[in-house]
Amino acid sequence: MTCYMSTLRYRLTCLLALLLLTSPAQAQWHRLPFQTMGTEAYVELWAEDDAKGQALLHGVQAEFERINQLMSPYISSSELSLLNREAAARPVTISSELYQLLQQAEQLAILSEGAFDISFASVGFSYDYRQQLRPSITELTEQRPLINYRHIQLLADNQVKFARPGVKIDLGGIAKGYAVEQAIGLLASAGIKHALITAGGDTRLLGDKRGRPWLVAIKHPRKTHDIVAQLPLTDSAISTSGDYERFFIEDGVRYHHILDPKSGQSPSGLMSVTVLGPDSTRADAMSTTLFVLGLQRGMVFIEQQSDFEAIFISSEHQLYFSSGLAQ
């Protein structure tokens, strides 16, 4: 670049332009959408170094896939699939990572008096939402007694045994939140201060968005492109469970992927529940729990959890807020 004018102001402008042209890559936002665990995921982070930022994006994606390979009920080589095949016949040794997540699931099952129960899959695998298939009354009668978290025996040395033949488990109500939390931990360990990771209805925020809060939207349960609220958040987790993710309608009844462990059928009092809290693993499981409990029992339950708040959307399209959000 050549400067023809002799004014000081123009010379300074030229110098600044030259510096910008010759300076190394600046710190910037790095973003990556990807598919994982049967849903769409997205990561956004601020990195001072471009190469580091790109590497961390793909590190997040790899972490999701690692957890998917460990916990997916649809991958035959996963530890979860191994449990579903063999744990009713003998104790099965699994990784400490999966064992500890099963312990967390058991703790919430006890706390919620069975509203959260990963053995819902004992009936859940009889539903096919794409083919619009559901279990018959006879199948429900036979399979419903298999839903009981007490059938999942967590033994010493990371061993698991199912107490009855036919018991199956699925971590669909907690695994995505766990993956989000693990991925955020990966970024934090690498020195990242500002990041967002979302997968399905689970979102985790690391810090703020460089001086301002992240804006996280709660989607309308019946209008695909509409939102019902937008929350300014920093350094927190938010999880939504709704009846619109996987479902079909038959004779006016909506059959969706969230099952009440007591009935083996889809609860109908709510359209969605959003939970805010300190970590994604518990927020994910908590939103499922509250959906099963329904508005009245769910509100009582969430008010007993000091670190969490919730937003309920009823089947009548009404919004209800826990006390910490209603203030």
Tab-separated table of C-alpha atoms in Angstrom:
chain	number	residue	atom	x	y	z
A	1	MET	CA	0.000	0.000	0.000
A	2	THR	CA	1.362	3.506	-0.932
A	3	CYS	CA	0.452	6.696	0.866
A	4	TYR	CA	0.343	9.745	-1.378
A	5	MET	CA	-1.101	12.307	1.001
A	6	SER	CA	1.213	13.853	3.563
A	7	THR	CA	-1.269	14.591	6.311
A	8	LEU	CA	-0.548	12.958	9.651
A	9	ARG	CA	-4.055	11.551	9.860
A	10	TYR	CA	-3.790	9.772	6.529
A	11	ARG	CA	-0.318	8.407	7.305
A	12	LEU	CA	-1.662	6.914	10.545
A	13	THR	CA	-4.550	5.360	8.629
A	14	CYS	CA	-2.151	3.790	6.165
A	15	LEU	CA	0.041	2.448	8.959
A	16	LEU	CA	-2.952	0.874	10.685
A	17	ALA	CA	-4.013	-0.782	7.428
A	18	LEU	CA	-0.522	-2.198	6.925
A	19	LEU	CA	-0.468	-3.579	10.467
A	20	LEU	CA	-3.825	-5.277	9.947
A	21	LEU	CA	-2.649	-6.846	6.711
A	22	THR	CA	0.542	-8.237	8.215
A	23	SER	CA	-0.623	-9.196	11.723
A	24	PRO	CA	-1.277	-12.861	12.674
A	25	ALA	CA	-4.799	-14.299	12.911
A	26	GLN	CA	-6.846	-12.633	15.619
A	27	ALA	CA	-8.788	-14.304	18.415
A	28	GLN	CA	-12.269	-15.180	17.221
A	29	TRP	CA	-15.423	-17.231	17.644
A	30	HIS	CA	-15.251	-20.791	16.345
A	31	ARG	CA	-18.439	-22.687	15.517
A	32	LEU	CA	-19.333	-26.229	14.466
A	33	PRO	CA	-22.751	-27.879	13.909
A	34	PHE	CA	-22.758	-31.681	13.822
A	35	GLN	CA	-24.980	-34.745	14.188
A	36	THR	CA	-24.581	-36.979	17.222
A	37	MET	CA	-26.569	-39.264	19.517
A	38	GLY	CA	-29.556	-39.134	17.178
A	39	THR	CA	-29.863	-35.357	17.284
A	40	GLU	CA	-28.367	-32.080	16.087
A	41	ALA	CA	-25.544	-30.595	18.133
A	42	TYR	CA	-23.664	-27.315	18.034
A	43	VAL	CA	-20.571	-25.888	19.697
A	44	GLU	CA	-19.444	-22.271	19.773
A	45	LEU	CA	-16.318	-21.066	21.564
A	46	TRP	CA	-13.931	-18.124	21.757
A	47	ALA	CA	-10.284	-19.015	21.257
A	48	GLU	CA	-7.201	-16.804	21.149
A	49	ASP	CA	-5.553	-19.144	18.663
A	50	ASP	CA	-7.243	-20.326	15.468
A	51	ALA	CA	-5.593	-23.745	15.369
A	52	LYS	CA	-6.470	-24.406	18.993
A	53	GLY	CA	-10.059	-23.328	18.421
A	54	GLN	CA	-10.500	-25.632	15.457
A	55	ALA	CA	-8.909	-28.539	17.309
A	56	LEU	CA	-11.230	-28.053	20.275
A	57	LEU	CA	-14.322	-27.976	18.051
A	58	HIS	CA	-13.438	-31.403	16.715
A	59	GLY	CA	-12.437	-32.538	20.191
A	60	VAL	CA	-15.980	-31.779	21.370
A	61	GLN	CA	-17.428	-33.734	18.465
A	62	ALA	CA	-15.119	-36.675	19.225
A	63	GLU	CA	-16.155	-36.624	22.897
A	64	PHE	CA	-19.814	-36.895	21.953
A	65	GLU	CA	-19.077	-39.821	19.674
A	66	ARG	CA	-17.014	-41.550	22.371
A	67	ILE	CA	-19.934	-41.351	24.789
A	68	ASN	CA	-22.363	-42.437	22.076
A	69	GLN	CA	-20.267	-45.543	21.413
A	70	LEU	CA	-20.344	-46.291	25.150
A	71	MET	CA	-23.991	-45.615	25.966
A	72	SER	CA	-26.143	-45.970	22.841
A	73	PRO	CA	-28.791	-48.716	22.972
A	74	TYR	CA	-28.657	-48.849	19.162
A	75	ILE	CA	-24.946	-49.691	18.856
A	76	SER	CA	-24.496	-53.414	19.470
A	77	SER	CA	-20.931	-53.003	20.734
A	78	SER	CA	-21.820	-50.400	23.380
A	79	GLU	CA	-21.613	-51.241	27.065
A	80	LEU	CA	-25.281	-50.388	27.447
A	81	SER	CA	-26.208	-52.899	24.742
A	82	LEU	CA	-24.047	-55.470	26.494
A	83	LEU	CA	-26.021	-54.911	29.682
A	84	ASN	CA	-29.343	-55.268	27.870
A	85	ARG	CA	-28.196	-58.541	26.309
A	86	GLU	CA	-26.503	-60.226	29.257
A	87	ALA	CA	-27.127	-58.558	32.634
A	88	ALA	CA	-30.315	-60.549	33.289
A	89	ALA	CA	-28.284	-63.776	33.065
A	90	ARG	CA	-25.088	-62.792	34.876
A	91	PRO	CA	-23.261	-59.845	36.475
A	92	VAL	CA	-21.614	-57.734	33.766
A	93	THR	CA	-18.518	-55.632	34.402
A	94	ILE	CA	-18.670	-52.174	32.848
A	95	SER	CA	-16.482	-49.062	32.858
A	96	SER	CA	-16.411	-46.886	35.945
A	97	GLU	CA	-17.764	-44.039	33.799
A	98	LEU	CA	-20.978	-45.828	32.872
A	99	TYR	CA	-21.280	-47.307	36.361
A	100	GLN	CA	-21.130	-43.843	37.941
A	101	LEU	CA	-23.802	-42.535	35.575
A	102	LEU	CA	-26.023	-45.485	36.525
A	103	GLN	CA	-25.461	-44.496	40.149
A	104	GLN	CA	-26.640	-40.962	39.393
A	105	ALA	CA	-29.713	-42.370	37.652
A	106	GLU	CA	-30.444	-44.545	40.682
A	107	GLN	CA	-30.127	-41.580	43.044
A	108	LEU	CA	-32.650	-39.553	41.050
A	109	ALA	CA	-34.976	-42.558	40.813
A	110	ILE	CA	-34.971	-42.788	44.604
A	111	LEU	CA	-35.359	-39.017	45.026
A	112	SER	CA	-38.293	-38.887	42.592
A	113	GLU	CA	-39.914	-42.073	43.897
A	114	GLY	CA	-39.521	-43.737	40.526
A	115	ALA	CA	-40.641	-40.898	38.241
A	116	PHE	CA	-37.171	-41.061	36.706
A	117	ASP	CA	-36.432	-44.667	35.815
A	118	ILE	CA	-34.021	-45.812	33.104
A	119	SER	CA	-35.702	-49.231	33.026
A	120	PHE	CA	-38.605	-47.572	31.167
A	121	ALA	CA	-36.935	-49.123	28.111
A	122	SER	CA	-38.416	-52.468	29.144
A	123	VAL	CA	-41.601	-51.079	27.562
A	124	GLY	CA	-40.039	-48.256	25.552
A	125	PHE	CA	-38.413	-50.559	23.016
A	126	SER	CA	-41.903	-51.730	22.027
A	127	TYR	CA	-42.670	-48.259	20.662
A	128	ASP	CA	-41.642	-47.279	17.140
A	129	TYR	CA	-42.454	-43.628	16.560
A	130	ARG	CA	-41.387	-43.598	12.921
A	131	GLN	CA	-43.605	-46.569	12.093
A	132	GLN	CA	-46.314	-45.335	14.465
A	133	LEU	CA	-46.325	-48.567	16.442
A	134	ARG	CA	-47.111	-48.996	20.139
A	135	PRO	CA	-47.390	-51.990	22.434
A	136	SER	CA	-50.734	-53.757	22.679
A	137	ILE	CA	-52.655	-53.944	25.946
A	138	THR	CA	-51.360	-57.501	26.376
A	139	GLU	CA	-47.758	-56.424	25.803
A	140	LEU	CA	-48.135	-53.541	28.254
A	141	THR	CA	-49.559	-55.859	30.880
A	142	GLU	CA	-46.600	-58.218	30.476
A	143	GLN	CA	-43.859	-55.598	30.229
A	144	ARG	CA	-44.950	-52.949	32.737
A	145	PRO	CA	-43.787	-54.931	35.824
A	146	LEU	CA	-40.291	-54.939	34.301
A	147	ILE	CA	-40.072	-51.164	34.771
A	148	ASN	CA	-38.560	-50.781	38.221
A	149	TYR	CA	-35.205	-49.190	38.970
A	150	ARG	CA	-34.792	-51.681	41.827
A	151	HIS	CA	-34.359	-54.403	39.186
A	152	ILE	CA	-31.013	-52.758	38.288
A	153	GLN	CA	-28.533	-54.076	40.816
A	154	LEU	CA	-25.307	-52.074	41.081
A	155	LEU	CA	-22.789	-54.513	42.529
A	156	ALA	CA	-19.202	-54.146	43.683
A	157	ASP	CA	-16.302	-53.707	41.237
A	158	ASN	CA	-18.403	-51.922	38.586
A	159	GLN	CA	-20.637	-54.930	38.038
A	160	VAL	CA	-24.325	-54.711	37.104
A	161	LYS	CA	-27.011	-57.374	37.273
A	162	PHE	CA	-30.665	-57.212	36.248
A	163	ALA	CA	-32.980	-58.940	38.718
A	164	ARG	CA	-35.456	-60.155	36.083
A	165	PRO	CA	-35.310	-61.416	32.497
A	166	GLY	CA	-36.677	-58.864	30.055
A	167	VAL	CA	-35.414	-55.789	31.922
A	168	LYS	CA	-33.884	-53.208	29.560
A	169	ILE	CA	-32.377	-49.800	30.195
A	170	ASP	CA	-32.028	-46.636	28.139
A	171	LEU	CA	-30.132	-43.480	29.130
A	172	GLY	CA	-32.091	-41.223	26.789
A	173	GLY	CA	-33.137	-39.049	29.737
A	174	ILE	CA	-29.612	-38.350	30.973
A	175	ALA	CA	-26.893	-39.340	28.458
A	176	LYS	CA	-27.062	-36.259	26.205
A	177	GLY	CA	-26.860	-33.977	29.201
A	178	TYR	CA	-23.889	-35.969	30.459
A	179	ALA	CA	-22.161	-35.671	27.075
A	180	VAL	CA	-22.736	-31.911	27.022
A	181	GLU	CA	-21.290	-31.570	30.520
A	182	GLN	CA	-18.253	-33.695	29.673
A	183	ALA	CA	-17.585	-31.668	26.542
A	184	ILE	CA	-17.809	-28.377	28.444
A	185	GLY	CA	-15.345	-29.819	30.951
A	186	LEU	CA	-12.982	-30.582	28.082
A	187	LEU	CA	-13.118	-26.948	26.945
A	188	ALA	CA	-12.679	-25.577	30.460
A	189	SER	CA	-9.628	-27.790	30.996
A	190	ALA	CA	-8.150	-26.371	27.788
A	191	GLY	CA	-8.468	-22.833	29.134
A	192	ILE	CA	-11.579	-21.770	27.228
A	193	LYS	CA	-13.573	-19.107	29.099
A	194	HIS	CA	-16.511	-18.516	26.767
A	195	ALA	CA	-18.430	-21.358	25.097
A	196	LEU	CA	-21.837	-22.836	24.345
A	197	ILE	CA	-22.593	-26.485	23.632
A	198	THR	CA	-26.054	-27.749	22.788
A	199	ALA	CA	-27.409	-31.165	21.797
A	200	GLY	CA	-31.106	-31.742	21.327
A	201	GLY	CA	-32.774	-30.007	24.241
A	202	ASP	CA	-29.644	-29.798	26.402
A	203	THR	CA	-27.458	-26.695	26.529
A	204	ARG	CA	-24.460	-25.796	28.678
A	205	LEU	CA	-22.855	-22.357	28.863
A	206	LEU	CA	-19.285	-21.677	29.880
A	207	GLY	CA	-18.919	-18.117	31.122
A	208	ASP	CA	-20.688	-15.347	29.246
A	209	LYS	CA	-20.591	-14.209	25.618
A	210	ARG	CA	-17.644	-11.868	26.162
A	211	GLY	CA	-19.314	-9.174	28.199
A	212	ARG	CA	-22.957	-10.001	27.681
A	213	PRO	CA	-25.141	-12.982	28.562
A	214	TRP	CA	-25.962	-15.807	26.212
A	215	LEU	CA	-29.553	-15.735	24.983
A	216	VAL	CA	-31.105	-19.216	25.113
A	217	ALA	CA	-34.511	-19.710	23.525
A	218	ILE	CA	-37.277	-22.034	24.652
A	219	LYS	CA	-39.076	-23.264	21.560
A	220	HIS	CA	-42.829	-23.333	21.163
A	221	PRO	CA	-44.020	-26.936	21.606
A	222	ARG	CA	-46.469	-26.709	18.711
A	223	LYS	CA	-44.958	-24.079	16.376
A	224	THR	CA	-41.637	-25.248	14.954
A	225	HIS	CA	-40.133	-21.843	14.247
A	226	ASP	CA	-41.572	-19.918	17.213
A	227	ILE	CA	-40.198	-19.416	20.695
A	228	VAL	CA	-42.073	-18.812	23.945
A	229	ALA	CA	-39.220	-17.265	25.916
A	230	GLN	CA	-35.619	-16.156	25.597
A	231	LEU	CA	-33.451	-16.328	28.703
A	232	PRO	CA	-30.247	-14.325	29.335
A	233	LEU	CA	-27.869	-16.801	31.008
A	234	THR	CA	-24.216	-17.176	31.952
A	235	ASP	CA	-22.242	-20.203	33.118
A	236	SER	CA	-25.256	-22.478	33.570
A	237	ALA	CA	-27.149	-25.432	32.130
A	238	ILE	CA	-30.611	-25.525	30.604
A	239	SER	CA	-32.536	-28.604	29.467
A	240	THR	CA	-35.945	-28.989	27.842
A	241	SER	CA	-38.010	-32.168	27.616
A	242	GLY	CA	-41.074	-32.061	25.376
A	243	ASP	CA	-43.714	-34.205	23.741
A	244	TYR	CA	-42.728	-32.980	20.255
A	245	GLU	CA	-39.323	-34.640	19.742
A	246	ARG	CA	-40.441	-38.150	18.766
A	247	PHE	CA	-44.152	-38.834	18.585
A	248	PHE	CA	-47.136	-39.900	16.545
A	249	ILE	CA	-50.834	-39.197	16.906
A	250	GLU	CA	-53.426	-41.946	16.760
A	251	ASP	CA	-57.152	-41.365	17.287
A	252	GLY	CA	-56.367	-37.953	18.718
A	253	VAL	CA	-53.887	-39.296	21.275
A	254	ARG	CA	-50.243	-38.154	21.177
A	255	TYR	CA	-47.806	-40.998	21.841
A	256	HIS	CA	-44.340	-39.579	22.527
A	257	HIS	CA	-40.952	-40.803	23.727
A	258	ILE	CA	-41.289	-39.722	27.375
A	259	LEU	CA	-42.924	-42.567	29.270
A	260	ASP	CA	-44.400	-42.662	32.734
A	261	PRO	CA	-42.684	-45.626	34.430
A	262	LYS	CA	-45.857	-46.475	36.329
A	263	SER	CA	-48.046	-46.854	33.232
A	264	GLY	CA	-45.573	-47.455	30.423
A	265	GLN	CA	-47.454	-44.803	28.467
A	266	SER	CA	-46.937	-41.160	27.555
A	267	PRO	CA	-48.091	-38.589	30.149
A	268	SER	CA	-50.380	-35.941	28.699
A	269	GLY	CA	-50.614	-33.035	31.150
A	270	LEU	CA	-47.648	-31.065	29.835
A	271	MET	CA	-46.179	-30.122	26.472
A	272	SER	CA	-42.698	-29.250	27.725
A	273	VAL	CA	-40.596	-28.667	30.818
A	274	THR	CA	-37.415	-26.586	30.907
A	275	VAL	CA	-34.969	-26.883	33.789
A	276	LEU	CA	-32.169	-24.471	34.673
A	277	GLY	CA	-29.329	-25.532	36.949
A	278	PRO	CA	-25.593	-25.805	37.503
A	279	ASP	CA	-24.861	-28.841	35.332
A	280	SER	CA	-26.309	-30.508	32.258
A	281	THR	CA	-26.355	-34.084	33.515
A	282	ARG	CA	-28.776	-33.351	36.313
A	283	ALA	CA	-30.738	-30.740	34.341
A	284	ASP	CA	-31.372	-33.296	31.585
A	285	ALA	CA	-32.593	-35.939	34.012
A	286	MET	CA	-34.574	-33.386	36.005
A	287	SER	CA	-36.541	-32.125	32.989
A	288	THR	CA	-37.598	-35.692	32.187
A	289	THR	CA	-38.549	-36.256	35.823
A	290	LEU	CA	-40.721	-33.144	36.014
A	291	PHE	CA	-42.467	-33.994	32.753
A	292	VAL	CA	-43.444	-37.384	34.180
A	293	LEU	CA	-44.529	-35.909	37.525
A	294	GLY	CA	-46.800	-33.357	35.852
A	295	LEU	CA	-47.424	-29.746	36.807
A	296	GLN	CA	-48.595	-30.003	40.418
A	297	ARG	CA	-46.278	-32.746	41.644
A	298	GLY	CA	-43.460	-31.421	39.489
A	299	MET	CA	-43.724	-27.942	40.979
A	300	VAL	CA	-43.550	-29.376	44.492
A	301	PHE	CA	-40.523	-31.442	43.498
A	302	ILE	CA	-38.567	-28.606	41.866
A	303	GLU	CA	-39.164	-26.295	44.823
A	304	GLN	CA	-37.285	-28.831	46.943
A	305	GLN	CA	-34.208	-28.672	44.680
A	306	SER	CA	-32.326	-25.564	45.764
A	307	ASP	CA	-30.016	-25.396	42.731
A	308	PHE	CA	-32.697	-25.770	40.055
A	309	GLU	CA	-35.567	-23.805	38.559
A	310	ALA	CA	-38.187	-24.842	36.010
A	311	ILE	CA	-40.605	-23.543	33.416
A	312	PHE	CA	-43.645	-25.718	32.665
A	313	ILE	CA	-45.844	-25.398	29.582
A	314	SER	CA	-49.159	-27.141	30.149
A	315	SER	CA	-51.275	-28.907	27.561
A	316	GLU	CA	-53.488	-25.776	27.691
A	317	HIS	CA	-50.514	-23.661	26.495
A	318	GLN	CA	-50.084	-21.959	29.877
A	319	LEU	CA	-46.622	-21.132	31.291
A	320	TYR	CA	-45.803	-21.785	34.931
A	321	PHE	CA	-42.550	-20.763	36.655
A	322	SER	CA	-40.896	-22.096	39.785
A	323	SER	CA	-40.519	-19.506	42.548
A	324	GLY	CA	-36.936	-18.523	41.719
A	325	LEU	CA	-37.968	-17.489	38.194
A	326	ALA	CA	-41.338	-15.985	39.089
A	327	GLN	CA	-39.782	-13.268	41.250
